């Protein structure tokens, strides 16, 4: 039974319709004749000979529910961070590379293409951060020709929420141009974290992550082998591999992180997710919309295959080995 302090007494000279009760915020109303009200509750308020008395019980449990809703809103506000992941379309790592006959580059026609392995690691790390509740959305972006949409659909099948394709129109895109494009996308998407692979296996430049961090003036954690986020302090702890071992750094968010091989093991895209990814819409953006001019910074003069390795020779004695090293290899 409700306590006396929880009872609202509303005296009316005429009957109250349901709309008036709703306006007064009454719950479970009890309408009693004023005579009954006088005889039962004469000790509370003066009696009234006419009209109706509406007694509305207001339990305190509803106030607790409101407080719970407020707490849930505050908790959800902590999970508003967005993560952007840059992925690149490259020749599959298992394909044997062939140089074009005119030596202007590597043969890419009729060759299996796939996502850069370091980019797969970056995407996997972003998905794990989202699954842990520290981020709400993962956006995959790619810069290149129209075929890059296949790589983005792979990212969507792995678990990315959205995808953005910056169409370069078949032009060669240098790392600095990619960094400028990523800067424009970051300014429009406003992510709290930008994750890239430390390098691509086609050109091995290892430049884009550092360049975009410099353009954005964000802190960077390169060659990451472990990433731990602290949303309350808005910091990221990154363990990175250096020549002397493992270096641990703490950087403020938003930040740029480039991933190394030992950070994680990327997941495989399941068949149902692959089928769903085919119907998802990929946002199209041009470099001109991001105020970026694509111009080659480097001119490729010639591409040649490395010299073929000679067959090994079995030597019969140590003296013959020393002779070979001195006279043929000329290393002694």
Coordinates of C-alpha atoms in Angstrom, one line a residue:
X1 CA 0.0 0.0 0.0
X2 CA 1.3 3.5 -0.8
X3 CA 2.4 5.8 1.9
X4 CA 0.3 8.9 2.7
X5 CA 3.1 11.1 1.3
X6 CA 2.7 9.3 -2.0
X7 CA -1.0 10.1 -2.4
X8 CA -2.1 13.1 -4.5
X9 CA -5.6 14.5 -3.5
X10 CA -7.3 16.5 -6.2
X11 CA -10.7 18.0 -5.4
X12 CA -13.0 18.9 -8.2
X13 CA -16.5 20.5 -8.3
X14 CA -17.3 18.7 -11.5
X15 CA -16.2 15.3 -13.0
X16 CA -12.7 15.0 -14.5
X17 CA -12.4 13.5 -18.0
X18 CA -9.5 11.2 -19.0
X19 CA -7.6 13.9 -20.8
X20 CA -7.6 16.2 -17.7
X21 CA -6.2 13.3 -15.7
X22 CA -3.5 12.7 -18.2
X23 CA -2.5 16.3 -18.1
X24 CA -2.2 16.2 -14.3
X25 CA 0.1 13.1 -14.6
X26 CA -2.1 10.9 -12.4
X27 CA -1.6 7.1 -12.4
X28 CA -4.2 4.5 -11.3
X29 CA -6.8 7.1 -10.4
X30 CA -9.5 6.3 -7.8
X31 CA -12.6 8.6 -8.0
X32 CA -14.6 8.7 -4.7
X33 CA -17.7 10.6 -3.8
X34 CA -17.0 13.6 -1.6
X35 CA -19.2 12.2 1.2
X36 CA -17.1 9.0 1.4
X37 CA -14.0 11.1 1.2
X38 CA -15.3 13.2 4.2
X39 CA -16.0 10.1 6.3
X40 CA -12.8 8.3 5.6
X41 CA -10.2 11.0 5.3
X42 CA -11.6 13.8 7.5
X43 CA -8.4 13.9 9.4
X44 CA -6.4 14.8 6.3
X45 CA -8.2 17.7 4.6
X46 CA -11.5 19.6 5.2
X47 CA -14.6 17.9 4.0
X48 CA -16.5 19.0 0.9
X49 CA -20.2 18.6 0.3
X50 CA -20.0 18.6 -3.4
X51 CA -17.8 17.4 -6.3
X52 CA -15.6 14.3 -6.7
X53 CA -12.2 13.5 -5.1
X54 CA -9.6 11.9 -7.4
X55 CA -6.9 10.0 -5.5
X56 CA -3.9 9.2 -7.6
X57 CA -1.2 6.8 -6.3
X58 CA 2.3 7.8 -7.4
X59 CA 4.7 4.9 -6.6
X60 CA 8.4 5.8 -6.1
X61 CA 9.5 2.9 -8.3
X62 CA 9.0 5.0 -11.4
X63 CA 11.5 7.5 -10.2
X64 CA 14.1 4.7 -10.0
X65 CA 13.3 3.7 -13.6
X66 CA 14.0 7.2 -14.7
X67 CA 17.3 7.2 -13.0
X68 CA 18.2 3.9 -14.7
X69 CA 17.4 5.4 -18.1
X70 CA 19.7 8.4 -17.3
X71 CA 22.5 6.0 -16.3
X72 CA 22.1 4.1 -19.6
X73 CA 22.3 7.3 -21.6
X74 CA 25.5 8.3 -19.8
X75 CA 27.0 4.8 -20.5
X76 CA 26.0 5.0 -24.2
X77 CA 27.7 8.4 -24.5
X78 CA 31.0 6.8 -23.6
X79 CA 30.8 4.5 -26.7
X80 CA 30.4 7.2 -29.4
X81 CA 34.0 6.8 -30.9
X82 CA 34.3 6.1 -34.5
X83 CA 37.3 4.3 -36.0
X84 CA 38.5 4.8 -39.6
X85 CA 40.6 2.1 -41.2
X86 CA 42.5 2.6 -44.5
X87 CA 42.7 -0.5 -46.7
X88 CA 44.7 -1.0 -49.9
X89 CA 44.2 -3.3 -52.9
X90 CA 47.4 -5.1 -53.8
X91 CA 48.6 -8.2 -55.7
X92 CA 47.9 -11.2 -53.6
X93 CA 50.8 -12.3 -51.4
X94 CA 50.8 -15.8 -52.9
X95 CA 51.0 -14.7 -56.5
X96 CA 54.4 -14.8 -58.2
X97 CA 55.2 -11.2 -59.4
X98 CA 56.0 -10.7 -63.1
X99 CA 57.5 -7.5 -64.6
X100 CA 55.9 -6.0 -67.7
X101 CA 57.7 -6.6 -71.0
X102 CA 58.3 -2.8 -71.3
X103 CA 59.7 -2.7 -67.8
X104 CA 57.4 0.1 -66.8
X105 CA 55.9 -1.7 -63.8
X106 CA 54.5 -5.0 -62.5
X107 CA 51.9 -7.0 -64.4
X108 CA 48.5 -6.6 -62.7
X109 CA 46.1 -7.7 -65.5
X110 CA 44.6 -11.2 -64.9
X111 CA 46.3 -11.4 -61.6
X112 CA 44.6 -12.1 -58.3
X113 CA 44.2 -9.0 -56.1
X114 CA 43.4 -8.9 -52.4
X115 CA 43.6 -6.7 -49.4
X116 CA 47.0 -5.8 -48.1
X117 CA 47.9 -8.1 -45.2
X118 CA 48.8 -5.3 -42.9
X119 CA 45.5 -3.6 -43.7
X120 CA 43.7 -6.8 -42.7
X121 CA 45.4 -6.6 -39.3
X122 CA 44.4 -3.0 -38.9
X123 CA 40.8 -3.8 -39.7
X124 CA 40.8 -6.8 -37.3
X125 CA 42.1 -4.6 -34.5
X126 CA 39.4 -2.0 -35.2
X127 CA 36.7 -4.7 -35.1
X128 CA 38.0 -6.0 -31.8
X129 CA 37.9 -2.5 -30.3
X130 CA 34.3 -2.1 -31.4
X131 CA 33.3 -5.5 -30.1
X132 CA 34.8 -4.6 -26.7
X133 CA 32.4 -1.7 -26.4
X134 CA 35.0 1.1 -26.8
X135 CA 33.7 2.2 -30.3
X136 CA 30.4 2.4 -32.0
X137 CA 31.4 2.3 -35.7
X138 CA 34.2 1.1 -38.0
X139 CA 34.5 2.9 -41.4
X140 CA 36.7 1.3 -44.1
X141 CA 38.2 3.6 -46.7
X142 CA 40.2 2.9 -49.9
X143 CA 41.9 5.1 -52.5
X144 CA 42.4 3.7 -56.0
X145 CA 40.6 2.6 -59.2
X146 CA 37.0 1.2 -59.4
X147 CA 38.2 -2.3 -58.6
X148 CA 38.9 -1.1 -55.0
X149 CA 35.2 -1.7 -54.3
X150 CA 36.0 -5.4 -54.2
X151 CA 38.5 -4.8 -51.4
X152 CA 36.0 -2.7 -49.5
X153 CA 33.3 -5.4 -49.8
X154 CA 35.8 -7.8 -48.2
X155 CA 36.1 -5.3 -45.4
X156 CA 32.3 -5.1 -45.0
X157 CA 32.1 -8.9 -45.0
X158 CA 34.7 -9.0 -42.2
X159 CA 32.5 -6.7 -40.1
X160 CA 33.0 -3.0 -41.1
X161 CA 29.9 -0.9 -40.7
X162 CA 30.4 1.4 -43.7
X163 CA 32.8 1.9 -46.6
X164 CA 34.1 4.9 -48.5
X165 CA 35.8 4.7 -51.9
X166 CA 37.9 7.6 -53.2
X167 CA 38.1 7.0 -57.0
X168 CA 41.5 8.0 -58.4
X169 CA 40.5 7.3 -61.9
X170 CA 43.3 4.9 -62.7
X171 CA 46.0 7.5 -61.8
X172 CA 49.0 6.5 -59.7
X173 CA 48.6 7.7 -56.2
X174 CA 51.7 8.5 -54.1
X175 CA 51.8 8.1 -50.3
X176 CA 51.6 11.9 -49.8
X177 CA 48.5 12.2 -52.0
X178 CA 46.9 9.3 -50.0
X179 CA 47.8 11.1 -46.7
X180 CA 46.1 14.3 -48.0
X181 CA 43.0 12.3 -49.0
X182 CA 42.9 10.6 -45.6
X183 CA 43.2 14.0 -43.9
X184 CA 40.1 15.2 -45.8
X185 CA 38.1 12.1 -44.9
X186 CA 39.1 12.5 -41.3
X187 CA 37.9 16.1 -41.2
X188 CA 34.5 15.0 -42.7
X189 CA 34.0 11.8 -40.7
X190 CA 35.6 13.0 -37.4
X191 CA 36.9 9.6 -36.2
X192 CA 38.5 9.2 -32.8
X193 CA 41.1 6.8 -34.2
X194 CA 42.7 6.2 -37.6
X195 CA 44.3 2.8 -38.1
X196 CA 46.5 1.8 -41.0
X197 CA 48.8 -1.1 -42.0
X198 CA 52.4 0.0 -41.4
X199 CA 53.2 -0.6 -45.1
X200 CA 51.8 -2.1 -48.3
X201 CA 53.5 -5.2 -49.8
X202 CA 53.5 -3.8 -53.3
X203 CA 55.7 -0.7 -52.8
X204 CA 56.9 -1.1 -49.1
X205 CA 56.9 2.6 -48.7
X206 CA 55.9 2.7 -45.0
X207 CA 55.1 6.4 -45.2
X208 CA 51.3 7.1 -45.3
X209 CA 50.7 6.7 -41.6
X210 CA 53.4 9.0 -40.6
X211 CA 52.5 11.6 -43.2
X212 CA 48.8 11.7 -42.3
X213 CA 49.7 12.1 -38.6
X214 CA 51.9 15.0 -39.5
X215 CA 49.1 16.6 -41.6
X216 CA 46.5 16.2 -38.9
X217 CA 49.0 17.1 -36.1
X218 CA 47.8 13.9 -34.3
X219 CA 50.1 11.7 -32.1
X220 CA 51.1 8.5 -33.7
X221 CA 51.9 4.9 -32.6
X222 CA 53.7 3.1 -35.4
X223 CA 54.6 -0.6 -35.7
X224 CA 52.0 -1.5 -33.1
X225 CA 52.1 -5.0 -31.7
X226 CA 49.6 -4.3 -28.9
X227 CA 47.0 -1.5 -28.5
X228 CA 45.1 -0.7 -25.3
X229 CA 42.5 2.1 -25.2
X230 CA 41.4 4.1 -22.1
X231 CA 38.2 6.0 -23.0
X232 CA 38.0 7.7 -19.6
X233 CA 41.4 9.3 -19.9
X234 CA 41.2 9.5 -23.7
X235 CA 44.5 7.8 -24.2
X236 CA 45.9 4.8 -26.0
X237 CA 48.8 2.6 -24.8
X238 CA 50.8 1.2 -27.7
X239 CA 53.5 -1.4 -27.6
X240 CA 55.7 -1.1 -30.7
X241 CA 58.6 -3.3 -31.9
X242 CA 62.0 -1.6 -32.2
X243 CA 65.5 -2.9 -32.7
X244 CA 66.1 -3.1 -29.0
X245 CA 62.9 -5.0 -28.1
X246 CA 59.5 -3.6 -27.2
X247 CA 58.8 0.1 -26.6
X248 CA 55.7 1.1 -24.8
X249 CA 54.2 4.6 -25.4
X250 CA 51.1 6.4 -24.3
X251 CA 49.4 8.8 -26.7
X252 CA 46.4 11.1 -26.5
X253 CA 43.3 10.4 -28.6
X254 CA 42.5 11.1 -31.4
X255 CA 45.6 9.4 -32.8
X256 CA 47.0 7.5 -35.8
X257 CA 48.2 3.9 -35.3
X258 CA 50.0 1.7 -37.8
X259 CA 49.9 -2.1 -37.3
X260 CA 52.6 -4.7 -37.3
X261 CA 52.3 -8.4 -38.1
X262 CA 52.2 -9.7 -34.5
X263 CA 49.2 -7.4 -33.4
X264 CA 46.5 -10.0 -34.1
X265 CA 45.3 -12.8 -36.5
X266 CA 42.7 -11.5 -38.9
X267 CA 39.4 -13.3 -39.1
X268 CA 37.9 -14.9 -42.2
X269 CA 34.8 -13.5 -43.8
X270 CA 31.9 -15.9 -43.5
X271 CA 29.7 -16.7 -46.5
X272 CA 26.6 -15.1 -45.2
X273 CA 28.5 -11.9 -44.5
X274 CA 30.0 -12.0 -48.0
X275 CA 26.5 -12.2 -49.5
X276 CA 25.3 -9.4 -47.3
X277 CA 28.2 -7.2 -48.2
X278 CA 27.4 -7.4 -51.9
X279 CA 24.1 -5.5 -51.4
X280 CA 25.6 -2.8 -49.1
X281 CA 26.1 0.8 -50.5
X282 CA 29.7 2.1 -50.8
X283 CA 30.0 5.9 -50.6
X284 CA 31.8 7.4 -53.6
X285 CA 34.1 10.4 -53.2
X286 CA 36.5 12.1 -55.6
X287 CA 39.8 13.7 -54.7
X288 CA 38.5 17.0 -56.0
X289 CA 35.7 17.0 -53.4
X290 CA 38.5 16.7 -50.8
X291 CA 40.5 19.5 -52.4
X292 CA 43.4 17.1 -53.3
X293 CA 45.2 17.2 -56.6
X294 CA 46.6 13.9 -57.7
X295 CA 50.1 14.5 -59.1
X296 CA 53.0 12.1 -59.4
X297 CA 55.8 12.9 -57.0
X298 CA 58.1 10.1 -58.2
X299 CA 58.8 9.1 -61.8
X300 CA 59.5 5.4 -62.3
X301 CA 62.3 5.0 -64.8
X302 CA 62.6 1.2 -65.0
X303 CA 61.4 -1.9 -63.1
X304 CA 63.6 -5.0 -63.4
X305 CA 63.5 -8.4 -61.7
X306 CA 66.2 -9.3 -59.2
X307 CA 69.1 -11.4 -60.5
X308 CA 68.4 -15.1 -60.4
X309 CA 70.2 -17.0 -57.7
X310 CA 72.9 -19.4 -58.9
X311 CA 72.8 -23.0 -58.0
X312 CA 74.8 -24.1 -55.0
X313 CA 78.1 -26.0 -55.2
X314 CA 79.2 -28.8 -53.0
X315 CA 82.9 -28.4 -51.9
X316 CA 85.1 -31.2 -50.8
X317 CA 87.4 -29.3 -48.4
X318 CA 87.8 -26.2 -46.3
X319 CA 90.7 -25.0 -48.4
X320 CA 88.5 -25.1 -51.5
X321 CA 85.8 -23.1 -49.6
X322 CA 88.4 -20.4 -48.7
X323 CA 89.6 -20.3 -52.3
X324 CA 86.0 -19.7 -53.6
X325 CA 85.4 -17.0 -51.0
X326 CA 88.6 -15.2 -51.9
X327 CA 88.8 -15.5 -55.7
X328 CA 85.1 -15.8 -56.8
X329 CA 83.0 -14.2 -54.1
X330 CA 85.7 -11.8 -53.1
X331 CA 84.4 -11.5 -49.6
X332 CA 87.7 -12.3 -47.9

